[in-house]
Amino acid sequence: MQKIAIYGKGGIGKSTLTSHLAAAFARLGKRVIQIGCDPKADSTSNLLGGQPLTSVMGYLREHDEPPQDLAAISRTGFGGVLCIETGGPTPGLGCAGRGIIATFDLLEDLSLFETFAPDVVLYDVLGDVVCGGFAAPIREGYAEDVLIVTSGEKMALYAAGNIADAVENFRDRGYARVRGILFNRRNVPDEEEKVRAFAATRSLPILADFPRSDAINRAEEEGRTVIEAAPQLPISEKFLALARSLLTSEPQEA
């Protein structure tokens, strides 16, 4: 089982990239779980036809007891991907990070991995602040590899640096490693030079370089990924190539 956490600044496109990567793994015949670790609970919408999914925290707010089976807090999306959202507390009340920890504990109680037996598990994690529950995938050993999504924007690179530092802080415990960078272009000035300089400073490979894509936008309006909507397009092949690369022991730089 390959366990990958995808981190990035809020709004950088990590949920879009995560759902597309999940769809790509599924297209390659892998059993996939995607767990959205963001209070917005919209990580998996492109795999579910744009339909909302009851989050774990949402379920716990509405019921007196935790769910007794996975069916109450999950749904199967495109390609058989099992979709789960942690969700968050009522706005202004509680801590979203604690919601992630509570979700992980519940999924262990429900024997998620033993029941579904996935080949790949993807965690989509907000990376503006890598603390508390948001650090759980790397701090508690849930993830083995971390992919950092960034553009050439200043705050995206700043968040990417914090994420890389957080992973490094747990390195001596045998937890996750940063496997590389996903370059999600925003077409800002000198963007490629800035991202490549950041990657070189951190000695990290750029595993994929994604241009701004109207095809992705059109597919998302339909609640789909381009892997489902237009698998023949070059942008779809980029995700499939990334998925193939990640399945090897040492992925190749794009």
Coordinates of C-alpha atoms in Angstrom, one line a residue:
M1 CA 0.0 0.0 0.0
Q2 CA 1.4 3.4 -1.1
K3 CA 0.4 6.3 1.2
I4 CA 0.8 9.8 -0.2
A5 CA 0.0 13.1 1.5
I6 CA -0.4 16.1 -0.9
Y7 CA 0.2 19.4 0.9
G8 CA 0.0 23.0 -0.3
K9 CA -1.2 26.5 0.5
G10 CA -5.0 26.9 0.5
G11 CA -6.3 27.8 -3.0
I12 CA -3.1 26.5 -4.7
G13 CA -5.1 23.7 -6.5
K14 CA -4.0 20.8 -4.4
S15 CA -7.6 19.3 -4.2
T16 CA -7.8 19.5 -8.0
L17 CA -4.4 17.8 -8.4
T18 CA -5.2 15.2 -5.8
S19 CA -8.5 14.2 -7.3
H20 CA -7.0 14.0 -10.8
L21 CA -4.1 11.9 -9.5
A22 CA -6.6 9.6 -7.7
A23 CA -8.5 9.3 -11.0
A24 CA -5.2 8.5 -12.8
F25 CA -4.3 5.8 -10.4
A26 CA -7.8 4.3 -10.8
R27 CA -7.4 4.5 -14.6
L28 CA -4.2 2.4 -14.2
G29 CA -6.2 -0.3 -12.4
K30 CA -5.3 0.6 -8.8
R31 CA -7.7 0.5 -5.8
V32 CA -7.6 4.1 -4.4
I33 CA -8.8 5.9 -1.3
Q34 CA -8.8 9.7 -1.2
I35 CA -9.2 11.4 2.2
G36 CA -9.8 15.1 2.1
C37 CA -8.3 16.7 5.2
D38 CA -9.7 20.2 4.7
P39 CA -12.6 21.8 6.6
K40 CA -14.2 22.8 3.3
A41 CA -14.8 19.1 2.6
D42 CA -14.7 19.5 -1.2
S43 CA -11.6 17.5 -2.0
T44 CA -13.5 14.6 -3.7
S45 CA -16.2 16.5 -5.5
N46 CA -14.6 16.0 -8.9
L47 CA -14.8 12.2 -8.4
L48 CA -18.4 12.3 -7.3
G49 CA -20.1 14.2 -10.1
G50 CA -19.9 17.5 -8.1
Q51 CA -22.1 16.1 -5.4
P52 CA -21.3 16.9 -1.7
L53 CA -20.2 14.1 0.6
T54 CA -21.2 13.9 4.2
S55 CA -18.0 14.6 6.2
V56 CA -16.9 12.6 9.2
M57 CA -17.2 15.7 11.4
G58 CA -20.6 16.6 9.9
Y59 CA -21.8 13.1 10.7
L60 CA -20.6 13.3 14.3
R61 CA -22.4 16.6 14.8
E62 CA -25.7 15.2 13.6
H63 CA -25.6 11.8 15.4
D64 CA -25.2 10.8 19.0
E65 CA -22.9 7.9 18.2
P66 CA -20.1 7.4 15.7
P67 CA -20.9 5.5 12.5
Q68 CA -20.8 1.7 12.8
D69 CA -19.7 1.2 9.2
L70 CA -17.8 3.0 6.4
A71 CA -20.9 3.4 4.2
A72 CA -22.1 6.2 6.5
I73 CA -19.1 8.4 5.8
S74 CA -17.8 7.4 2.4
R75 CA -18.9 7.1 -1.2
T76 CA -17.4 5.4 -4.2
G77 CA -16.5 7.8 -7.0
F78 CA -15.0 7.6 -10.5
G79 CA -12.9 4.5 -11.1
G80 CA -14.0 2.9 -7.8
V81 CA -12.1 5.6 -5.8
L82 CA -13.3 5.5 -2.2
C83 CA -14.0 9.1 -1.1
I84 CA -13.9 10.3 2.5
E85 CA -13.9 13.9 3.8
T86 CA -12.8 14.8 7.4
G87 CA -14.7 18.1 7.3
G88 CA -14.3 20.6 10.2
P89 CA -16.1 22.0 13.2
T90 CA -18.9 24.6 13.2
P91 CA -17.3 27.8 12.0
G92 CA -15.8 29.7 14.9
L93 CA -16.0 26.8 17.2
G94 CA -13.5 24.0 17.7
C95 CA -10.3 23.1 15.9
A96 CA -10.2 21.7 12.4
G97 CA -6.9 19.9 13.2
R98 CA -8.5 18.0 16.0
G99 CA -11.2 16.9 13.5
I100 CA -8.5 15.3 11.4
I101 CA -7.1 13.4 14.3
A102 CA -10.6 12.3 15.3
T103 CA -11.3 11.1 11.8
F104 CA -8.1 9.1 11.6
D105 CA -8.9 7.4 14.9
L106 CA -12.4 6.6 13.7
L107 CA -11.1 5.1 10.4
E108 CA -8.8 2.9 12.3
D109 CA -11.7 1.7 14.5
L110 CA -13.7 0.9 11.3
S111 CA -10.7 -1.0 9.9
L112 CA -10.7 1.1 6.7
F113 CA -7.5 -0.2 5.2
E114 CA -8.1 -3.8 6.1
T115 CA -11.6 -3.7 4.7
F116 CA -10.9 -1.8 1.4
A117 CA -7.4 -3.1 0.9
P118 CA -6.2 -0.1 -1.2
D119 CA -3.2 0.0 -3.5
V120 CA -2.9 3.8 -3.0
V121 CA -4.1 6.2 -0.3
L122 CA -4.1 9.9 -1.0
Y123 CA -4.4 12.5 1.8
D124 CA -5.3 16.0 0.6
V125 CA -4.0 18.3 3.4
L126 CA -4.2 22.1 3.9
G127 CA -0.6 23.3 4.3
D128 CA -0.9 27.0 5.3
V129 CA -0.1 25.9 8.9
V130 CA 1.5 22.5 9.4
C131 CA 0.6 21.9 13.0
G132 CA -1.7 19.8 15.1
G133 CA -4.0 17.6 13.1
F134 CA -2.8 19.0 9.8
A135 CA 0.6 17.5 10.5
A136 CA -0.9 14.1 11.5
P137 CA -0.3 12.4 8.1
I138 CA 3.4 13.0 8.4
R139 CA 3.7 13.1 12.2
E140 CA 1.7 9.9 13.0
G141 CA 3.0 7.8 10.1
Y142 CA -0.2 7.7 8.1
A143 CA 1.7 8.9 5.0
E144 CA 5.0 7.7 3.6
D145 CA 5.5 10.2 0.9
V146 CA 4.7 13.9 0.7
L147 CA 4.1 15.9 -2.5
I148 CA 4.2 19.6 -2.2
V149 CA 2.0 21.7 -4.6
T150 CA 3.2 25.2 -5.4
S151 CA 3.2 27.9 -8.0
G152 CA 5.7 30.8 -8.3
E153 CA 3.6 33.0 -6.1
K154 CA 5.4 34.3 -2.9
M155 CA 3.0 32.9 -0.4
A156 CA 2.7 29.5 -2.1
L157 CA 6.5 29.1 -2.0
Y158 CA 6.5 30.3 1.6
A159 CA 4.0 27.6 2.5
A160 CA 6.0 25.0 0.5
G161 CA 9.1 25.9 2.5
N162 CA 7.2 25.4 5.8
I163 CA 5.9 22.1 4.7
A164 CA 9.3 20.9 3.7
D165 CA 10.7 22.0 7.1
A166 CA 7.9 20.2 8.9
V167 CA 8.7 16.9 7.1
E168 CA 12.4 17.3 7.8
N169 CA 11.7 17.8 11.5
F170 CA 10.2 14.3 11.7
R171 CA 12.8 12.7 9.4
D172 CA 14.7 11.0 12.3
R173 CA 11.6 9.2 13.4
G174 CA 11.3 7.3 10.1
Y175 CA 8.1 9.1 9.0
A176 CA 7.3 10.6 5.7
R177 CA 9.7 12.0 3.2
V178 CA 9.2 14.8 0.6
R179 CA 9.2 12.9 -2.7
G180 CA 9.0 16.0 -4.8
I181 CA 7.2 19.1 -6.0
L182 CA 4.1 19.5 -8.2
F183 CA 4.4 22.7 -10.1
N184 CA 0.9 24.2 -10.6
R185 CA 1.4 27.2 -12.8
R186 CA -0.4 30.5 -12.2
N187 CA 1.5 32.4 -15.0
V188 CA 3.1 35.0 -12.6
P189 CA 6.3 36.8 -13.7
D190 CA 9.5 34.6 -13.7
E191 CA 7.4 31.7 -12.3
E192 CA 9.5 28.9 -13.6
E193 CA 12.7 30.4 -12.5
K194 CA 11.4 30.9 -8.9
V195 CA 10.0 27.4 -8.6
R196 CA 13.1 25.8 -10.0
A197 CA 15.3 27.9 -7.7
F198 CA 13.2 26.8 -4.7
A199 CA 13.4 23.1 -5.8
A200 CA 17.2 23.4 -6.2
T201 CA 17.7 25.0 -2.8
R202 CA 15.7 22.1 -1.2
S203 CA 17.3 19.5 -3.4
L204 CA 13.8 18.3 -4.5
P205 CA 12.8 17.1 -7.9
I206 CA 9.9 18.7 -9.8
L207 CA 7.8 15.6 -10.5
A208 CA 5.2 17.3 -12.7
D209 CA 4.6 20.7 -14.3
F210 CA 1.0 21.5 -14.9
P211 CA 0.0 24.4 -17.1
R212 CA -3.2 26.4 -16.5
S213 CA -5.9 24.3 -18.3
D214 CA -9.3 25.3 -19.7
A215 CA -10.0 21.6 -20.0
I216 CA -9.6 21.1 -16.3
N217 CA -12.0 24.0 -15.6
R218 CA -14.6 22.7 -18.0
A219 CA -14.4 19.2 -16.5
E220 CA -14.7 20.6 -12.9
E221 CA -17.9 22.5 -13.9
E222 CA -19.3 19.1 -14.7
G223 CA -18.0 17.6 -11.4
R224 CA -15.5 15.5 -13.2
T225 CA -11.7 15.2 -13.7
V226 CA -10.2 15.4 -17.2
I227 CA -9.2 11.8 -16.7
E228 CA -12.9 11.0 -16.9
A229 CA -14.1 13.7 -19.2
A230 CA -11.2 13.8 -21.8
P231 CA -8.7 11.1 -21.2
Q232 CA -7.1 11.6 -24.7
L233 CA -5.9 15.1 -23.9
P234 CA -2.2 15.9 -23.2
I235 CA -3.2 17.3 -19.8
S236 CA -4.7 13.9 -18.9
E237 CA -1.5 12.1 -19.9
K238 CA 0.4 14.4 -17.6
F239 CA -1.5 13.0 -14.6
L240 CA -1.2 9.4 -15.9
A241 CA 2.5 9.9 -16.3
L242 CA 2.8 11.2 -12.8
A243 CA 0.8 8.3 -11.4
R244 CA 3.1 5.8 -13.3
S245 CA 6.2 7.6 -12.0
L246 CA 4.9 7.5 -8.3
L247 CA 4.4 3.8 -8.6
T248 CA 8.1 3.3 -9.2
S249 CA 10.6 3.3 -6.4
E250 CA 12.2 6.5 -7.6
P251 CA 10.0 8.9 -9.6
Q252 CA 11.5 10.8 -12.5
E253 CA 11.7 14.6 -12.6
A254 CA 9.4 16.1 -15.2

